Coordinates of C-alpha atoms in Angstrom, one line a residue:
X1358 CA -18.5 17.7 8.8
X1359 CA -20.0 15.9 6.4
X1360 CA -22.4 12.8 7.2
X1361 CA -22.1 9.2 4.9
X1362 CA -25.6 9.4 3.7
X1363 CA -25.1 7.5 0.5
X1364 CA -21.5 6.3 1.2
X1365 CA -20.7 2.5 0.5
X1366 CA -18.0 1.4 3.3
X1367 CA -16.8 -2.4 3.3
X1368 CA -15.2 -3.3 6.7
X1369 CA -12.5 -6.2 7.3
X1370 CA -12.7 -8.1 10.2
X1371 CA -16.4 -6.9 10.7
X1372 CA -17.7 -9.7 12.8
X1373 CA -16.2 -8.4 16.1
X1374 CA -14.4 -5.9 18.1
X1375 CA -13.4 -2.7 16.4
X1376 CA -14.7 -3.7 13.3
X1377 CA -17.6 -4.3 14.1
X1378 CA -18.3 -0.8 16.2
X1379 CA -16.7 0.0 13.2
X1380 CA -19.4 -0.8 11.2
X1381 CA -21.8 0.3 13.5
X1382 CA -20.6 3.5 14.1
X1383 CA -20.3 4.3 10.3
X1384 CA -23.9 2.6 10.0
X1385 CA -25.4 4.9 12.1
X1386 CA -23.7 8.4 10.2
X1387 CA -25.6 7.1 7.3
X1388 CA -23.4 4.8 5.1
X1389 CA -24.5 1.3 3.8
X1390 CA -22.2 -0.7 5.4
X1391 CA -20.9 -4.2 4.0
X1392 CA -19.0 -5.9 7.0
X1393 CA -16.6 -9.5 6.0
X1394 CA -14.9 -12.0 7.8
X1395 CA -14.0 -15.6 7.9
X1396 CA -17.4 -16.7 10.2
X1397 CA -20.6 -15.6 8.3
X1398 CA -22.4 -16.2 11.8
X1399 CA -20.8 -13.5 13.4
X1400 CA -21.3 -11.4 9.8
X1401 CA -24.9 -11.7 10.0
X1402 CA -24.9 -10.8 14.0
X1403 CA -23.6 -7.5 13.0
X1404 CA -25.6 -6.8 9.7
X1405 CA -28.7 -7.6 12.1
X1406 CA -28.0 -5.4 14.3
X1407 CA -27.2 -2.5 12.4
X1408 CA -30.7 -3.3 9.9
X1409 CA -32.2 -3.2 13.5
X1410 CA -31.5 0.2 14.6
X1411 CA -32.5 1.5 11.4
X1412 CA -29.5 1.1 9.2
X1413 CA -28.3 -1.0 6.2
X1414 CA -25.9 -3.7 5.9
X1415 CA -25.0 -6.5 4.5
X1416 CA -21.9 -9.2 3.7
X1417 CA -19.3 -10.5 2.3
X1418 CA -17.8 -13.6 4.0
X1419 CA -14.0 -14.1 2.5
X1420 CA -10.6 -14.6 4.7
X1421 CA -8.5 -11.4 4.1
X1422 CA -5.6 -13.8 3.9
X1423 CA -6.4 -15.3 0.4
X1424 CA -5.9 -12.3 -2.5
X1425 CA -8.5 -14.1 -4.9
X1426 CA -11.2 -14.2 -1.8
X1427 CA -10.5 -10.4 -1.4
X1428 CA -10.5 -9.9 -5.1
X1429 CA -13.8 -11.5 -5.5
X1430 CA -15.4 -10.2 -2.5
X1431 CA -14.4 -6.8 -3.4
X1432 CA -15.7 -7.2 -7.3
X1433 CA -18.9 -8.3 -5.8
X1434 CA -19.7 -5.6 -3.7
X1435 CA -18.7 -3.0 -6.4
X1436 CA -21.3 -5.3 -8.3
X1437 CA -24.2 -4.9 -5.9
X1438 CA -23.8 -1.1 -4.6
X1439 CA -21.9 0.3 -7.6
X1440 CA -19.0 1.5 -5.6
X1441 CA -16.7 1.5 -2.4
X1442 CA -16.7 4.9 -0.8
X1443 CA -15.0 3.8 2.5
X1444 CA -12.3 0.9 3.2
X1445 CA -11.8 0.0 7.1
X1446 CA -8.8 -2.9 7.5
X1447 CA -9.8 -3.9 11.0
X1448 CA -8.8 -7.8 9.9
X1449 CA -6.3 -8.6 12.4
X1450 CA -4.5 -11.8 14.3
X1451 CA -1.7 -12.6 16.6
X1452 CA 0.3 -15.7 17.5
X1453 CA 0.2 -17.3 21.3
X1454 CA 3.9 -18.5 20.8
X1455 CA 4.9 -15.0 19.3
X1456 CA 8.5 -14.6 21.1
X1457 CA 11.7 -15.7 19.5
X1458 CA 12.2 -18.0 21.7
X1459 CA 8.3 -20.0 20.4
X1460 CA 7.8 -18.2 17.2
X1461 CA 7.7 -21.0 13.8
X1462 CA 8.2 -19.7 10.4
X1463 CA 4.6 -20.8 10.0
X1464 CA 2.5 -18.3 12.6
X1465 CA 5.5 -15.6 11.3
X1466 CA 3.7 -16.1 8.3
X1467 CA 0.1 -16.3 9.1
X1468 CA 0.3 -13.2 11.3
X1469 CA 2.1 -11.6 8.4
X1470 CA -0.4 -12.6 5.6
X1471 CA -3.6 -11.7 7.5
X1472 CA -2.5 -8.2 9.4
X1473 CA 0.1 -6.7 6.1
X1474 CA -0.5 -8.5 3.1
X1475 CA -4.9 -8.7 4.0
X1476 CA -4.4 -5.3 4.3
X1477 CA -3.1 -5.0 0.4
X1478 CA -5.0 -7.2 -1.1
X1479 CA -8.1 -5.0 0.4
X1480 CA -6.8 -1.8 -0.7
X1481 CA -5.9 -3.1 -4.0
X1482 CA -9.4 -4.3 -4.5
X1483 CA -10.6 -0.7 -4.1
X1484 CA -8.2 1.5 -5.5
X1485 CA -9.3 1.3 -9.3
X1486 CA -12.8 2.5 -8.6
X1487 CA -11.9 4.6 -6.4
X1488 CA -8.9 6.5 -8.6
X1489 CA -11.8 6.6 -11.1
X1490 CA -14.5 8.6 -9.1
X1491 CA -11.2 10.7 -7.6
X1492 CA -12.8 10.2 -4.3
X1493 CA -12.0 7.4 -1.0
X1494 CA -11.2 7.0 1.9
X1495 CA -8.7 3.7 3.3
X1496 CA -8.9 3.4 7.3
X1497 CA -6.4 1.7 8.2
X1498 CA -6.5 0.2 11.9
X1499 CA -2.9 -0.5 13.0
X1500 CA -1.4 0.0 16.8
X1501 CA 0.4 1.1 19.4
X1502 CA 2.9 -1.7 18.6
X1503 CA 3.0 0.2 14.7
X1504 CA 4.8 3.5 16.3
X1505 CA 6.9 1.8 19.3
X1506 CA 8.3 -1.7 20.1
X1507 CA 6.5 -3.3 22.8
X1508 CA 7.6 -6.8 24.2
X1509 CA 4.5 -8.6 24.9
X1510 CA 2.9 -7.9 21.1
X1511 CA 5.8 -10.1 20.1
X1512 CA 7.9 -9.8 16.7
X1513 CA 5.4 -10.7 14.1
X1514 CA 2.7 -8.5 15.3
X1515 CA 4.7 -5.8 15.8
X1516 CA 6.2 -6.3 12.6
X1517 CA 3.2 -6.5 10.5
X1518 CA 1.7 -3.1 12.3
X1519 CA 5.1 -1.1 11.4
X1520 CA 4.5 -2.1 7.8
X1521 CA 0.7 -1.3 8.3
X1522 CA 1.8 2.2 9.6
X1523 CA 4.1 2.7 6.6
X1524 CA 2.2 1.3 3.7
X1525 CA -0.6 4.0 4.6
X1526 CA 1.8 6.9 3.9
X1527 CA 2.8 5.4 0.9
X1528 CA -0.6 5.1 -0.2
X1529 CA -1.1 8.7 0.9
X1530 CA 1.9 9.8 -0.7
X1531 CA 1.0 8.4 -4.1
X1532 CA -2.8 8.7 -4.1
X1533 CA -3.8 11.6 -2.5
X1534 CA -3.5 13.8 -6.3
X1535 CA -6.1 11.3 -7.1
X1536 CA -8.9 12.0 -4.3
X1537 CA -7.6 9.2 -2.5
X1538 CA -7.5 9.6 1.7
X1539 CA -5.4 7.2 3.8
X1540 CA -5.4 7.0 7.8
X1541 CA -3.7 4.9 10.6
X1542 CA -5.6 4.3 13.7
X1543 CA -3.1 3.1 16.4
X1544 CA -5.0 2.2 19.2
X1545 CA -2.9 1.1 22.7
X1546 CA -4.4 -2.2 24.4
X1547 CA -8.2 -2.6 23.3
X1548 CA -10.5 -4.5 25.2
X1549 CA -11.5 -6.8 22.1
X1550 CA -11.1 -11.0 22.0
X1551 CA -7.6 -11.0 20.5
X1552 CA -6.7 -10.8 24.5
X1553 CA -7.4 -14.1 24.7
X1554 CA -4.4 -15.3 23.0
X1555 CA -2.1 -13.5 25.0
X1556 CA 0.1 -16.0 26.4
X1557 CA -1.1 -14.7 29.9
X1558 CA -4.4 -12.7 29.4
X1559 CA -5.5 -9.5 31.2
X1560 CA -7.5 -9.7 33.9
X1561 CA -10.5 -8.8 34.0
X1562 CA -9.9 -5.4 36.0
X1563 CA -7.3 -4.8 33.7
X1564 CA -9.5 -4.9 30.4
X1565 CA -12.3 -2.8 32.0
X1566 CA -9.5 -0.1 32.2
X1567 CA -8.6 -0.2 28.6
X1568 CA -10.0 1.6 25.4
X1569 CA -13.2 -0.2 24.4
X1570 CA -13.8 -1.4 21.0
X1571 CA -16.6 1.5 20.8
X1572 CA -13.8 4.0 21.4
X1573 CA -12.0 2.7 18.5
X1574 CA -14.9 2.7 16.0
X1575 CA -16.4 6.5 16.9
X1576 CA -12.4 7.5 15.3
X1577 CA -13.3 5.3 12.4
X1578 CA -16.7 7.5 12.1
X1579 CA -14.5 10.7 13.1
X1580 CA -11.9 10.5 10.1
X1581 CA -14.9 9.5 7.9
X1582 CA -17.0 12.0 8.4
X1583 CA -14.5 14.8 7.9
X1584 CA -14.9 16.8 4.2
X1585 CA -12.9 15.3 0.8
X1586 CA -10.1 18.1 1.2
X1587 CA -9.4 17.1 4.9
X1588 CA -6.8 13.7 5.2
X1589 CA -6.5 12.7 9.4
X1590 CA -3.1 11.3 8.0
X1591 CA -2.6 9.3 12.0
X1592 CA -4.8 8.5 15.2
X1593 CA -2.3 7.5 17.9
X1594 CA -5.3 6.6 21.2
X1595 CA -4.8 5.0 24.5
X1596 CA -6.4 4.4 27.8
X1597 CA -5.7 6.8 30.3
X1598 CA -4.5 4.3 32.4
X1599 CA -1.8 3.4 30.5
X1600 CA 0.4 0.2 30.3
X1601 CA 2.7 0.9 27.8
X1602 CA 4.1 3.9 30.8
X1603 CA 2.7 1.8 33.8
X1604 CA 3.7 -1.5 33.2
X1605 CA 1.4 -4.7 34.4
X1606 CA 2.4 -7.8 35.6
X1607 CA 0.8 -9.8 32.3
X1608 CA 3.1 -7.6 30.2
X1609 CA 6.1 -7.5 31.8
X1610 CA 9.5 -8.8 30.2
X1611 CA 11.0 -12.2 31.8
X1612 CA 14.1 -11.5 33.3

């Protein structure tokens, strides 16, 4: 397999969880890694630590919801490193009221604009350079919840990761004559701080048992590091100890 000496790779959601092991898992195969997100303290946490451990890194603060912060924030990364190699969407939110019963129109919408339509507006912001060097690669980090219906993800969510799943063949499907690779990471439950706005978190014994955010950014590196003529089209990973088959009393469907 090929390392990412030399690669440029601009990560979403960056600042925590699997974007940032994300980052520095593909730090550490080589690439210069540019990490974004809405809180430029977390940002710089993550560029700090990859510049300790020998890498480089830097970012791009911008909120994948807005198109013309994604727009610009992708422009000026092409302006400083010449290129984007390597597109990870790790952006991602969920709604605490996210059943029929609670759901507004308004965190339908935010969930929506941030996990699908961030998504886009990334891609779109690297798809013209990259259709000109006939070379990328777009990691795509969707779910569990993109490839089955599970009640406690909720309809928005689970919505906006079907789509995620979707739009990634498409891109495939129409790119790939151009150089262009496209992969879905669907991870099961990942212990990573969207947990918190479950409306009845985990506990603690619970998260320990699930995939780690680590787990999820060493597939990231995986599909990366693979040669141009190879495309890992899906990743479908879950904890052995599985909650989608066993059930858990935090997950389980009011009757």
């Amino acid at each position: 397999m090929a390392t990412l000496e030399g690669k440029i790779a601009w990560i979403t959601g960056g600042g925590t969880g699997i974007g940032r092991s994300s980052a520095l898992e593909l730090a550490a195969a080589g690439a210069t890694v540019v990490v974004s997100g809405r809180r430029r303290e977390a940002l710089d946490a993550v560029a700090a630590e990859i510049k300790s451990a020998g890498g480089t890194a830097d970012v791009e603060p911008l909120d994948v919801a807005i198109q013309a912060e994604v727009a610009a924030g992708g422009a000026a990364i092409e302006a400083r490193h010449g290129r984007i190699d390597i597109l990870v969407n790790s952006a991602g939110i969920n709604a605490p009221n996210r059943f029929f019963k609670n759901l507004t129109a308004e965190a339908w919408d935010r969930v929506l604009q941030t996990n699908l339509n961030g998504t886009f507006y990334a891609i779109q912001a690297v798809l013209t350079g990259m259709r000109e060097r006939r070379d990328g690669l777009v990691v795509n980090v969707a779910s569990w919840a993109g490839k089955d219906h599970v009640y406690f993800t909720g309809a928005a969510y689970t919505a906006s990761k079907h789509a995620m799943v979707a739009m990634t063949m498409s891109l495939h499907l129409e790119e790939c004559m151009n150089g262009i690779r496209a992969t879905a990471i669907c991870p099961g439950e990942v212990a990573t701080p969207i947990l918190k706005g479950r409306p009845v978190p985990p506990s603690d014994e619970e998260i320990g048992r699930m995939l780690q955010p680590e787990d999820v950014g060493r597939s990231v590196r995986f599909v990366a590091e693979m040669p141009p003529h190879v495309t890992i089209n899906e990743i479908l990973i879950t904890p052995t100890w599985n909650r989608m088959f066993l059930g858990g009393t935090d997950i389980a469907q009011p009757r």
